[in-house]
Coordinates of N, CA and C in Angstrom, one line a residue:
M15 N 31.0 -173.5 290.8 CA 32.2 -173.2 290.2 C 32.1 -173.4 288.7
G16 N 31.9 -172.3 288.0 CA 31.7 -172.4 286.5 C 32.9 -172.7 285.8
E17 N 34.0 -172.1 286.2 CA 35.3 -172.3 285.6 C 35.9 -173.6 285.9
T18 N 36.1 -174.5 285.0 CA 36.6 -175.8 285.3 C 38.0 -176.1 284.7
Q19 N 38.7 -175.0 284.2 CA 40.1 -175.2 283.8 C 41.0 -175.5 285.0
R20 N 41.6 -176.6 284.9 CA 42.4 -177.1 286.0 C 43.9 -176.6 285.9
T21 N 44.5 -176.5 287.1 CA 45.9 -176.2 287.1 C 46.6 -177.4 287.7
A22 N 47.6 -177.9 286.9 CA 48.4 -179.1 287.3 C 49.8 -178.8 287.7
I23 N 50.3 -179.3 288.7 CA 51.8 -179.3 289.1 C 52.4 -180.7 288.7
I24 N 53.5 -180.6 287.9 CA 54.2 -181.8 287.6 C 55.6 -181.6 288.2
T25 N 56.0 -182.5 289.1 CA 57.4 -182.4 289.6 C 58.3 -183.2 288.8
G26 N 59.6 -182.7 288.7 CA 60.5 -183.5 287.8 C 60.1 -183.4 286.3
G27 N 59.4 -182.2 286.0 CA 58.9 -182.2 284.6 C 59.8 -181.6 283.6
G28 N 61.1 -181.4 283.9 CA 62.1 -180.9 282.9 C 62.5 -181.8 281.8
R29 N 62.2 -183.0 281.9 CA 62.6 -184.0 280.9 C 61.9 -185.3 281.1
G30 N 62.1 -186.2 280.2 CA 61.6 -187.6 280.4 C 60.2 -187.8 280.5
I31 N 59.8 -188.6 281.5 CA 58.3 -188.8 281.7 C 57.6 -187.6 282.2
G32 N 58.3 -186.8 283.0 CA 57.6 -185.6 283.5 C 57.3 -184.6 282.4
A33 N 58.3 -184.4 281.5 CA 58.0 -183.4 280.4 C 56.9 -184.0 279.5
E34 N 56.8 -185.3 279.3 CA 55.8 -185.9 278.5 C 54.4 -185.7 279.1
V35 N 54.3 -185.9 280.5 CA 53.2 -185.7 281.3 C 52.7 -184.2 281.1
A36 N 53.7 -183.3 281.1 CA 53.3 -181.9 281.0 C 52.7 -181.5 279.7
R37 N 53.2 -182.2 278.6 CA 52.7 -182.0 277.3 C 51.3 -182.5 277.2
K38 N 51.0 -183.7 277.8 CA 49.8 -184.4 277.7 C 48.7 -183.6 278.4
L39 N 49.0 -183.2 279.7 CA 48.0 -182.4 280.4 C 47.7 -181.0 279.9
A40 N 48.7 -180.5 279.2 CA 48.6 -179.2 278.5 C 47.6 -179.4 277.4
E41 N 47.8 -180.5 276.6 CA 46.8 -180.8 275.5 C 45.4 -181.1 276.0
D42 N 45.3 -181.6 277.3 CA 44.0 -181.8 277.9 C 43.4 -180.5 278.3
G43 N 44.1 -179.4 278.2 CA 43.5 -178.1 278.5 C 43.8 -177.6 279.9
M44 N 44.8 -178.2 280.5 CA 45.1 -177.7 281.9 C 46.2 -176.6 281.9
N45 N 46.2 -175.7 282.8 CA 47.4 -174.8 283.0 C 48.5 -175.7 283.7
I46 N 49.7 -175.5 283.3 CA 50.8 -176.3 283.7 C 51.8 -175.6 284.5
A47 N 52.1 -176.2 285.7 CA 53.3 -175.7 286.5 C 54.3 -176.8 286.6
I48 N 55.5 -176.6 286.3 CA 56.6 -177.6 286.3 C 57.6 -177.3 287.3
F49 N 57.9 -178.1 288.3 CA 58.9 -178.0 289.2 C 60.1 -178.9 288.8
D50 N 61.3 -178.4 288.9 CA 62.5 -179.1 288.6 C 63.7 -178.3 289.0
L51 N 64.9 -179.0 289.2 CA 66.1 -178.3 289.5 C 66.9 -178.2 288.3
D52 N 66.5 -178.8 287.2 CA 67.2 -178.7 285.9 C 66.8 -177.5 285.1
Q53 N 67.5 -176.4 285.2 CA 67.1 -175.2 284.6 C 67.0 -175.3 283.1
A54 N 67.9 -176.0 282.5 CA 67.9 -176.2 281.0 C 66.6 -176.9 280.6
G55 N 66.3 -177.9 281.4 CA 65.1 -178.7 281.1 C 63.8 -177.8 281.2
L56 N 63.8 -177.0 282.3 CA 62.7 -176.1 282.5 C 62.5 -175.1 281.4
D57 N 63.6 -174.6 281.0 CA 63.6 -173.6 279.9 C 63.1 -174.2 278.6
S58 N 63.5 -175.4 278.3 CA 63.2 -176.1 277.1 C 61.7 -176.5 277.0
I59 N 61.2 -177.2 278.0 CA 59.8 -177.6 278.0 C 58.9 -176.3 278.2
G60 N 59.3 -175.4 278.9 CA 58.5 -174.1 279.0 C 58.3 -173.4 277.8
A61 N 59.4 -173.2 277.1 CA 59.4 -172.6 275.7 C 58.5 -173.4 274.7
E62 N 58.7 -174.7 274.7 CA 57.9 -175.6 273.8 C 56.4 -175.4 274.1
L63 N 56.0 -175.4 275.3 CA 54.6 -175.4 275.6 C 54.0 -174.0 275.4
K64 N 54.8 -173.0 275.8 CA 54.3 -171.6 275.5 C 54.1 -171.3 274.0
A65 N 55.0 -171.9 273.2 CA 54.9 -171.7 271.7 C 53.7 -172.3 271.2
K66 N 53.1 -173.3 271.9 CA 51.9 -173.9 271.4 C 50.7 -173.2 272.0
G67 N 50.9 -172.2 272.8 CA 49.8 -171.4 273.3 C 49.3 -171.8 274.7
H68 N 50.0 -172.7 275.3 CA 49.6 -173.1 276.6 C 50.0 -172.2 277.8
N69 N 49.3 -172.2 278.9 CA 49.6 -171.4 280.1 C 50.6 -172.2 280.9
V70 N 51.8 -171.8 281.0 CA 52.9 -172.6 281.7 C 53.7 -171.7 282.7
L71 N 54.0 -172.3 283.8 CA 54.8 -171.7 284.8 C 56.0 -172.7 285.1
T72 N 57.2 -172.3 284.9 CA 58.3 -173.2 285.3 C 59.0 -172.6 286.6
I73 N 59.2 -173.5 287.5 CA 59.8 -173.0 288.8 C 60.9 -173.9 289.2
S74 N 62.1 -173.3 289.5 CA 63.2 -174.1 290.0 C 62.9 -174.3 291.5
A75 N 62.6 -175.6 291.8 CA 62.2 -175.9 293.2 C 62.8 -177.3 293.6
D76 N 63.3 -177.3 294.8 CA 63.8 -178.6 295.4 C 62.6 -179.2 296.2
V77 N 62.0 -180.3 295.6 CA 60.9 -180.9 296.2 C 61.1 -181.5 297.7
S78 N 62.4 -181.7 298.0 CA 62.7 -182.3 299.3 C 62.9 -181.2 300.3
N79 N 62.7 -179.9 300.0 CA 62.9 -178.8 300.9 C 61.5 -178.2 301.2
E80 N 61.2 -178.2 302.5 CA 59.8 -177.7 302.8 C 59.5 -176.3 302.4
E81 N 60.5 -175.4 302.7 CA 60.3 -174.0 302.3 C 60.2 -173.8 300.8
S82 N 61.0 -174.5 300.1 CA 61.0 -174.4 298.6 C 59.7 -174.8 298.0
V83 N 59.2 -175.9 298.6 CA 57.9 -176.4 298.1 C 56.7 -175.5 298.4
A84 N 56.7 -174.9 299.7 CA 55.7 -174.0 300.1 C 55.6 -172.8 299.2
A85 N 56.8 -172.2 298.9 CA 57.0 -171.1 298.1 C 56.5 -171.3 296.6
A86 N 56.9 -172.5 296.1 CA 56.5 -172.8 294.7 C 55.1 -173.0 294.6
V87 N 54.4 -173.7 295.5 CA 53.0 -174.0 295.4 C 52.2 -172.7 295.5
Q88 N 52.7 -171.8 296.4 CA 52.0 -170.6 296.5 C 52.1 -169.7 295.2
R89 N 53.3 -169.8 294.6 CA 53.4 -169.1 293.3 C 52.4 -169.6 292.3
V90 N 52.3 -170.9 292.2 CA 51.3 -171.5 291.3 C 49.9 -171.0 291.5
A91 N 49.5 -171.0 292.8 CA 48.1 -170.6 293.2 C 48.0 -169.1 292.8
D92 N 49.0 -168.3 293.0 CA 48.9 -166.8 292.7 C 48.9 -166.6 291.2
E93 N 49.7 -167.3 290.5 CA 50.0 -166.9 289.0 C 49.1 -167.7 288.0
L94 N 48.8 -168.9 288.4 CA 48.0 -169.8 287.4 C 46.6 -170.2 287.9
G95 N 46.5 -170.2 289.3 CA 45.2 -170.7 289.8 C 45.5 -171.8 290.8
A96 N 44.4 -172.1 291.6 CA 44.6 -173.2 292.6 C 45.0 -174.5 291.9
P97 N 46.2 -175.1 292.4 CA 46.6 -176.4 291.8 C 45.8 -177.5 292.4
T98 N 44.9 -178.1 291.5 CA 44.1 -179.2 292.0 C 44.5 -180.5 291.4
V99 N 45.5 -180.5 290.5 CA 46.1 -181.7 290.0 C 47.6 -181.7 290.3
V100 N 48.1 -182.8 291.0 CA 49.5 -182.9 291.3 C 50.0 -184.3 290.8
V101 N 51.1 -184.2 290.0 CA 51.7 -185.4 289.6 C 53.2 -185.4 290.2
N102 N 53.3 -186.3 291.2 CA 54.6 -186.4 291.9 C 55.5 -187.4 291.1
N103 N 56.3 -186.8 290.2 CA 57.1 -187.6 289.3 C 58.6 -187.5 289.5
A104 N 59.0 -186.4 290.3 CA 60.4 -186.2 290.6 C 61.1 -187.4 291.2
G105 N 62.2 -187.8 290.6 CA 62.9 -188.9 291.1 C 64.4 -188.9 290.6
I106 N 65.1 -189.6 291.5 CA 66.6 -189.8 291.1 C 67.0 -191.3 291.5
I107 N 68.0 -191.8 290.9 CA 68.5 -193.0 291.3 C 70.0 -192.9 291.8
R108 N 70.2 -193.7 292.8 CA 71.6 -193.9 293.3 C 71.8 -195.3 293.5
D109 N 71.8 -196.1 292.5 CA 71.9 -197.6 292.5 C 73.2 -198.1 293.0
N110 N 73.0 -199.2 293.9 CA 74.1 -199.9 294.4 C 73.7 -201.1 295.1
L111 N 74.5 -202.1 295.2 CA 74.1 -203.3 296.1 C 74.2 -202.8 297.5
L112 N 73.4 -203.4 298.4 CA 73.2 -202.9 299.7 C 74.6 -202.7 300.5
F113 N 75.5 -203.7 300.3 CA 76.7 -203.5 301.1 C 77.6 -202.4 300.6
K114 N 77.3 -201.8 299.4 CA 78.0 -200.7 298.9 C 77.3 -199.4 299.0
M115 N 76.0 -199.5 299.4 CA 75.1 -198.3 299.4 C 75.5 -197.4 300.6
S116 N 75.7 -196.1 300.3 CA 76.0 -195.1 301.3 C 74.8 -194.6 301.9
V117 N 74.9 -194.0 303.1 CA 73.8 -193.3 303.8 C 73.2 -192.2 302.8
S118 N 74.1 -191.4 302.2 CA 73.6 -190.4 301.3 C 72.9 -190.9 300.1
D119 N 73.3 -192.0 299.6 CA 72.6 -192.7 298.5 C 71.2 -193.0 298.9
W120 N 71.0 -193.5 300.1 CA 69.7 -193.8 300.7 C 68.9 -192.5 300.9
D121 N 69.5 -191.6 301.6 CA 68.7 -190.4 302.0 C 68.3 -189.5 300.8
L122 N 69.2 -189.4 299.8 CA 68.9 -188.6 298.7 C 67.7 -189.2 297.9
V123 N 67.7 -190.5 297.7 CA 66.5 -191.1 297.0 C 65.2 -191.0 297.8
M124 N 65.3 -191.3 299.1 CA 64.1 -191.1 299.9 C 63.6 -189.6 299.9
G125 N 64.6 -188.7 300.0 CA 64.2 -187.3 300.1 C 63.4 -186.8 298.8
V126 N 63.9 -187.2 297.6 CA 63.3 -186.7 296.5 C 61.9 -187.4 296.3
H127 N 61.9 -188.7 296.3 CA 60.7 -189.5 296.0 C 59.7 -189.4 297.1
L128 N 60.0 -189.8 298.3 CA 58.9 -189.9 299.4 C 58.7 -188.5 300.0
R129 N 59.7 -187.9 300.5 CA 59.6 -186.6 301.2 C 59.0 -185.6 300.2
G130 N 59.5 -185.6 298.9 CA 59.0 -184.7 297.9 C 57.5 -184.9 297.7
A131 N 57.1 -186.2 297.5 CA 55.6 -186.4 297.3 C 54.9 -186.0 298.5
F132 N 55.3 -186.2 299.7 CA 54.6 -185.8 300.9 C 54.5 -184.2 300.9
L133 N 55.6 -183.6 300.7 CA 55.6 -182.1 300.9 C 54.7 -181.4 299.8
V134 N 54.8 -181.9 298.6 CA 54.0 -181.3 297.5 C 52.5 -181.6 297.7
S135 N 52.2 -182.8 298.0 CA 50.8 -183.2 298.3 C 50.2 -182.5 299.4
R136 N 51.0 -182.4 300.5 CA 50.5 -181.7 301.7 C 50.2 -180.2 301.4
E137 N 51.0 -179.6 300.7 CA 50.9 -178.2 300.3 C 49.7 -177.9 299.4
A138 N 49.6 -178.9 298.4 CA 48.5 -178.7 297.4 C 47.1 -179.1 297.9
Q139 N 47.1 -180.0 298.8 CA 45.8 -180.6 299.2 C 44.8 -179.5 299.7
K140 N 45.4 -178.5 300.4 CA 44.5 -177.4 300.9 C 43.7 -176.8 299.8
H141 N 44.3 -176.7 298.6 CA 43.6 -176.0 297.4 C 42.6 -177.0 296.9
M142 N 42.9 -178.3 297.0 CA 41.9 -179.3 296.5 C 40.8 -179.4 297.4
V143 N 41.0 -179.4 298.7 CA 39.9 -179.5 299.7 C 39.0 -178.3 299.5
Q144 N 39.6 -177.2 299.4 CA 38.8 -175.9 299.2 C 37.9 -176.0 297.9
A145 N 38.5 -176.6 296.8 CA 37.8 -176.6 295.6 C 36.8 -177.8 295.6
K146 N 36.9 -178.7 296.6 CA 36.2 -180.0 296.6 C 36.4 -180.8 295.4
W147 N 37.6 -180.8 294.9 CA 38.0 -181.6 293.7 C 39.5 -181.6 293.6
G148 N 40.0 -182.8 293.4 CA 41.5 -182.8 293.2 C 41.9 -184.3 292.7
R149 N 43.1 -184.2 292.2 CA 43.7 -185.5 291.6 C 45.2 -185.5 292.1
I150 N 45.6 -186.5 292.8 CA 47.0 -186.7 293.2 C 47.4 -188.0 292.5
I151 N 48.5 -187.9 291.7 CA 49.0 -189.0 290.9 C 50.5 -189.2 291.2
N152 N 50.8 -190.3 291.9 CA 52.2 -190.5 292.3 C 52.8 -191.6 291.4
L153 N 54.1 -191.3 291.1 CA 54.8 -192.3 290.2 C 55.5 -193.3 291.1
S154 N 55.1 -194.5 291.0 CA 55.8 -195.7 291.7 C 56.7 -196.3 290.6
S155 N 56.8 -197.6 290.7 CA 57.7 -198.3 289.7 C 57.5 -199.8 289.9
T156 N 57.7 -200.6 288.9 CA 57.8 -202.1 289.1 C 58.9 -202.5 290.0
S157 N 59.8 -201.6 290.2 CA 60.9 -201.8 291.2 C 60.4 -201.9 292.6
A158 N 59.2 -201.5 292.9 CA 58.5 -201.6 294.2 C 58.4 -203.0 294.6
L159 N 58.4 -203.9 293.6 CA 58.3 -205.4 293.9 C 59.7 -206.0 294.2
G160 N 60.8 -205.1 294.1 CA 62.1 -205.6 294.4 C 62.9 -205.5 293.1
N161 N 64.1 -205.0 293.2 CA 65.0 -204.9 292.1 C 66.4 -204.9 292.6
R162 N 67.3 -205.8 292.2 CA 68.6 -206.0 292.6 C 69.4 -204.6 292.3
G163 N 70.1 -204.2 293.4 CA 70.9 -202.9 293.2 C 70.1 -201.7 293.5
Q164 N 68.8 -201.8 293.9 CA 67.9 -200.7 294.1 C 67.2 -200.7 295.4
A165 N 67.9 -201.1 296.5 CA 67.2 -201.2 297.8 C 66.6 -199.8 298.1
N166 N 67.2 -198.8 297.9 CA 66.7 -197.4 298.2 C 65.5 -197.0 297.3
Y167 N 65.7 -197.2 296.0 CA 64.7 -196.8 295.0 C 63.4 -197.7 295.2
A168 N 63.7 -199.1 295.4 CA 62.6 -200.0 295.5 C 61.7 -199.6 296.8
A169 N 62.5 -199.4 297.9 CA 61.8 -199.0 299.1 C 60.9 -197.7 299.0
A170 N 61.6 -196.8 298.2 CA 60.8 -195.5 298.0 C 59.6 -195.7 297.2
K171 N 59.8 -196.5 296.1 CA 58.6 -196.7 295.2 C 57.5 -197.6 295.8
A172 N 57.9 -198.5 296.7 CA 56.9 -199.2 297.5 C 56.2 -198.3 298.4
G173 N 57.0 -197.4 299.0 CA 56.4 -196.4 299.9 C 55.4 -195.5 299.3
M174 N 55.7 -195.2 298.0 CA 54.7 -194.3 297.2 C 53.4 -195.0 297.2
Q175 N 53.3 -196.3 297.1 CA 52.1 -197.0 297.0 C 51.3 -196.9 298.3
G176 N 51.9 -197.1 299.4 CA 51.2 -197.0 300.7 C 50.8 -195.5 301.0
F177 N 51.6 -194.6 300.6 CA 51.3 -193.1 300.7 C 50.0 -192.8 299.9
T178 N 50.0 -193.3 298.7 CA 48.9 -193.1 297.8 C 47.6 -193.6 298.3
K179 N 47.6 -194.9 298.9 CA 46.4 -195.5 299.4 C 45.9 -194.7 300.6
T180 N 46.8 -194.2 301.4 CA 46.4 -193.5 302.6 C 45.8 -192.2 302.2
L181 N 46.3 -191.4 301.2 CA 45.7 -190.2 300.8 C 44.3 -190.5 300.2
A182 N 44.2 -191.6 299.5 CA 42.9 -191.9 299.0 C 41.8 -192.0 300.1
L183 N 42.3 -192.6 301.2 CA 41.4 -192.8 302.4 C 41.0 -191.5 303.0
E184 N 42.1 -190.6 303.2 CA 41.9 -189.4 303.9 C 41.2 -188.3 303.1
L185 N 41.4 -188.2 301.8 CA 40.9 -187.1 301.0 C 39.7 -187.4 300.2
G186 N 39.3 -188.6 300.1 CA 38.2 -189.0 299.3 C 36.9 -188.2 299.5
R187 N 36.6 -187.9 300.9 CA 35.4 -187.2 301.2 C 35.3 -185.7 300.6
Y188 N 36.6 -185.3 300.2 CA 36.6 -183.9 299.7 C 36.6 -183.9 298.1
G189 N 36.3 -185.0 297.6 CA 36.3 -185.1 296.1 C 37.7 -185.2 295.5
V190 N 38.6 -185.7 296.3 CA 40.0 -185.8 295.9 C 40.4 -187.3 295.7
T191 N 40.9 -187.6 294.6 CA 41.4 -189.0 294.4 C 42.9 -189.0 294.4
A192 N 43.4 -190.2 294.8 CA 44.9 -190.4 294.8 C 45.2 -191.8 294.2
N193 N 46.0 -191.8 293.2 CA 46.3 -193.1 292.5 C 47.8 -193.1 292.2
A194 N 48.4 -194.2 291.9 CA 49.7 -194.4 291.6 C 49.9 -195.1 290.3
I195 N 51.0 -194.8 289.5 CA 51.3 -195.4 288.3 C 52.7 -196.1 288.5
A196 N 52.8 -197.4 288.2 CA 54.1 -198.1 288.3 C 54.6 -198.4 287.0
P197 N 55.4 -197.6 286.4 CA 56.0 -197.9 285.1 C 56.9 -199.1 285.1
G198 N 56.9 -199.8 284.0 CA 58.0 -200.8 283.8 C 59.2 -200.2 283.2
F199 N 59.7 -200.9 282.2 CA 60.9 -200.3 281.5 C 60.4 -199.1 280.5
I200 N 60.8 -197.9 280.8 CA 60.5 -196.8 280.0 C 61.8 -196.2 279.4
E201 N 61.9 -195.9 278.2 CA 63.1 -195.4 277.6 C 63.2 -193.9 278.0
T202 N 64.1 -193.6 278.9 CA 64.4 -192.2 279.4 C 65.9 -192.2 279.7
E203 N 66.4 -191.0 280.0 CA 67.8 -190.8 280.4 C 68.1 -191.6 281.6
M204 N 67.1 -191.8 282.5 CA 67.3 -192.6 283.7 C 67.6 -194.1 283.4
T205 N 66.9 -194.6 282.5 CA 67.2 -196.1 282.1 C 68.4 -196.1 281.3
A206 N 68.7 -195.1 280.6 CA 70.1 -195.0 279.9 C 71.2 -195.1 280.9
A207 N 71.0 -194.4 282.0 CA 72.0 -194.4 283.0 C 72.2 -195.8 283.7
T208 N 71.1 -196.5 283.8 CA 71.2 -197.8 284.3 C 71.9 -198.8 283.4
A209 N 71.7 -198.6 282.1 CA 72.4 -199.4 281.1 C 73.9 -199.1 281.2
E210 N 74.3 -197.9 281.3 CA 75.7 -197.5 281.5 C 76.3 -198.2 282.7
R211 N 75.5 -198.1 283.9 CA 76.0 -198.8 285.1 C 76.2 -200.2 284.9
L212 N 75.4 -200.9 284.1 CA 75.5 -202.3 283.8 C 76.5 -202.7 282.7
G213 N 77.1 -201.6 282.1 CA 78.2 -201.8 281.0 C 77.6 -202.3 279.7
L214 N 76.3 -201.9 279.5 CA 75.6 -202.2 278.2 C 75.4 -201.0 277.3
S215 N 75.3 -201.1 276.0 CA 74.8 -200.0 275.2 C 73.3 -199.9 275.5
F216 N 72.8 -198.7 275.3 CA 71.4 -198.5 275.6 C 70.5 -199.4 274.6
E217 N 71.0 -199.5 273.3 CA 70.3 -200.3 272.3 C 70.2 -201.7 272.7
D218 N 71.3 -202.3 273.2 CA 71.3 -203.7 273.7 C 70.4 -203.9 274.9
F219 N 70.5 -202.9 275.8 CA 69.7 -202.9 277.0 C 68.1 -202.9 276.7
V220 N 67.8 -202.1 275.8 CA 66.4 -202.0 275.3 C 65.9 -203.3 274.7
A221 N 66.8 -203.8 273.8 CA 66.4 -205.1 273.1 C 66.3 -206.2 274.1
A222 N 67.2 -206.3 275.0 CA 67.2 -207.4 276.0 C 65.9 -207.3 276.9
S223 N 65.5 -206.0 277.2 CA 64.3 -205.8 278.1 C 63.1 -206.1 277.3
A224 N 63.0 -205.7 276.0 CA 61.8 -205.9 275.2 C 61.6 -207.4 275.0
A225 N 62.6 -208.2 274.9 CA 62.5 -209.6 274.7 C 61.7 -210.3 275.9
K226 N 61.8 -209.7 277.1 CA 61.2 -210.3 278.2 C 59.7 -209.7 278.5
I227 N 59.3 -208.7 277.7 CA 58.0 -208.1 278.0 C 57.0 -208.7 277.0
P228 N 55.8 -209.1 277.5 CA 54.8 -209.7 276.6 C 54.5 -209.0 275.4
V229 N 54.4 -207.6 275.4 CA 54.0 -206.9 274.2 C 55.3 -206.6 273.3
Q230 N 56.4 -207.3 273.7 CA 57.6 -207.2 272.9 C 58.2 -205.9 272.5
R231 N 57.9 -205.0 273.4 CA 58.6 -203.6 273.2 C 58.8 -203.0 274.6
T232 N 59.6 -202.0 274.7 CA 59.8 -201.3 275.9 C 58.8 -200.0 275.8
G233 N 58.7 -199.4 277.0 CA 57.7 -198.3 277.1 C 58.3 -197.0 276.7
K234 N 57.5 -196.0 276.4 CA 57.8 -194.7 276.0 C 57.2 -193.8 277.0
P235 N 57.7 -192.6 277.3 CA 57.1 -191.6 278.2 C 55.7 -191.4 277.9
A236 N 55.3 -191.4 276.6 CA 53.9 -191.2 276.3 C 52.9 -192.3 276.9
D237 N 53.5 -193.5 277.1 CA 52.7 -194.5 277.7 C 52.3 -194.2 279.1
I238 N 53.2 -193.5 279.8 CA 52.9 -193.1 281.2 C 52.0 -191.9 281.2
A239 N 52.3 -190.9 280.3 CA 51.4 -189.7 280.2 C 50.0 -190.0 279.9
N240 N 49.8 -191.1 279.1 CA 48.4 -191.5 278.8 C 47.6 -191.9 280.1
A241 N 48.3 -192.7 281.0 CA 47.8 -193.2 282.2 C 47.6 -192.0 283.2
V242 N 48.5 -191.1 283.2 CA 48.3 -189.9 284.0 C 47.1 -189.1 283.6
S243 N 46.9 -188.9 282.3 CA 45.7 -188.2 281.7 C 44.4 -188.9 282.2
F244 N 44.4 -190.3 282.2 CA 43.2 -190.9 282.7 C 42.9 -190.6 284.1
F245 N 43.9 -190.8 285.0 CA 43.6 -190.5 286.4 C 43.2 -189.1 286.7
A246 N 43.8 -188.1 285.8 CA 43.6 -186.7 286.1 C 42.2 -186.2 285.6
S247 N 41.5 -187.0 284.7 CA 40.4 -186.5 284.0 C 39.2 -186.3 285.0
E248 N 38.2 -185.5 284.5 CA 37.1 -185.2 285.2 C 36.2 -186.5 285.4
N249 N 36.3 -187.4 284.5 CA 35.5 -188.7 284.5 C 36.1 -189.8 285.4
S250 N 37.2 -189.5 286.1 CA 37.9 -190.6 286.8 C 37.6 -190.5 288.4
G251 N 36.6 -189.8 288.7 CA 36.4 -189.5 290.2 C 36.1 -190.8 291.0
F252 N 35.7 -191.9 290.4 CA 35.4 -193.1 291.2 C 36.5 -194.0 291.2
V253 N 37.7 -193.7 290.7 CA 38.8 -194.5 290.8 C 39.9 -193.9 291.7
S254 N 40.1 -194.5 292.9 CA 41.0 -193.9 293.8 C 41.7 -195.0 294.6
G255 N 43.0 -194.8 295.0 CA 43.7 -195.7 295.8 C 44.3 -196.9 295.0
Q256 N 44.4 -196.7 293.7 CA 44.8 -197.8 292.8 C 46.2 -197.6 292.4
V257 N 46.9 -198.8 292.1 CA 48.2 -198.7 291.5 C 48.1 -199.4 290.1
L258 N 48.4 -198.6 289.1 CA 48.3 -199.1 287.7 C 49.7 -199.4 287.2
Y259 N 49.9 -200.7 287.0 CA 51.3 -201.1 286.4 C 51.2 -200.9 284.9
V260 N 52.0 -200.0 284.4 CA 52.1 -199.8 283.0 C 53.5 -200.4 282.5
A261 N 53.4 -201.7 282.2 CA 54.7 -202.4 282.1 C 54.7 -203.4 280.9
G262 N 53.6 -203.4 280.1 CA 53.6 -204.3 278.9 C 53.2 -205.7 279.2
G263 N 52.8 -205.9 280.4 CA 52.4 -207.3 280.8 C 52.1 -207.4 282.3
P264 N 51.7 -208.5 282.8 CA 51.3 -208.7 284.2 C 52.4 -208.8 285.2
K265 N 53.7 -208.9 284.8 CA 54.8 -209.0 285.7 C 55.8 -207.9 285.5
A266 N 56.5 -207.6 286.5 CA 57.6 -206.6 286.4 C 58.7 -207.2 285.5

């Protein structure tokens, strides 16, 4: 296989961490496919990357829907090339204390995070196995270790770690690695929403969080994109089944 330009799928790539990952992998020379339900976000990041000369495909897809995922991955294969890099980043929060958490709060979070990662990985792995090369990178979180008001999100993010390690065991013989990244506090619209839920200004929330982090700052989406780039690179083939905490210190 002389041609080594890779095609990457980034789910939830319309904004925040996902959009920054798309920028980074595009800079690394990959073709970029972005799945999201946020059409404005898709249009924005798609136009930005195309203006820089990158090969980009934006697809409105619901990662929790089997038919939607199958159609989206097939489009990527047809229009950009076999997707051999997958970044399962799509996520939502429906925070609440357990006694107030509704079944829909639970199911929606599980559907996007865990079912979404399962469906996209299952659909894309056939292309990786055929190519005898692949990279699956799943977004976990420090919340996997437990976080008040996030029983659904914490369970989903812990699940991502078990899912990742199992994919590493199953797919390693085909030249496919699977790793997870567990961000700590990253400045995104999602953490801004958490601040609002807690009744804090985002500035105060960031400052209070930074004070507890050994490196004395909160994370940026670029911090996560850098870790994704490492796991996705040609040179990272002996790193698999790992969970990398990108959190500014050893504790969540």
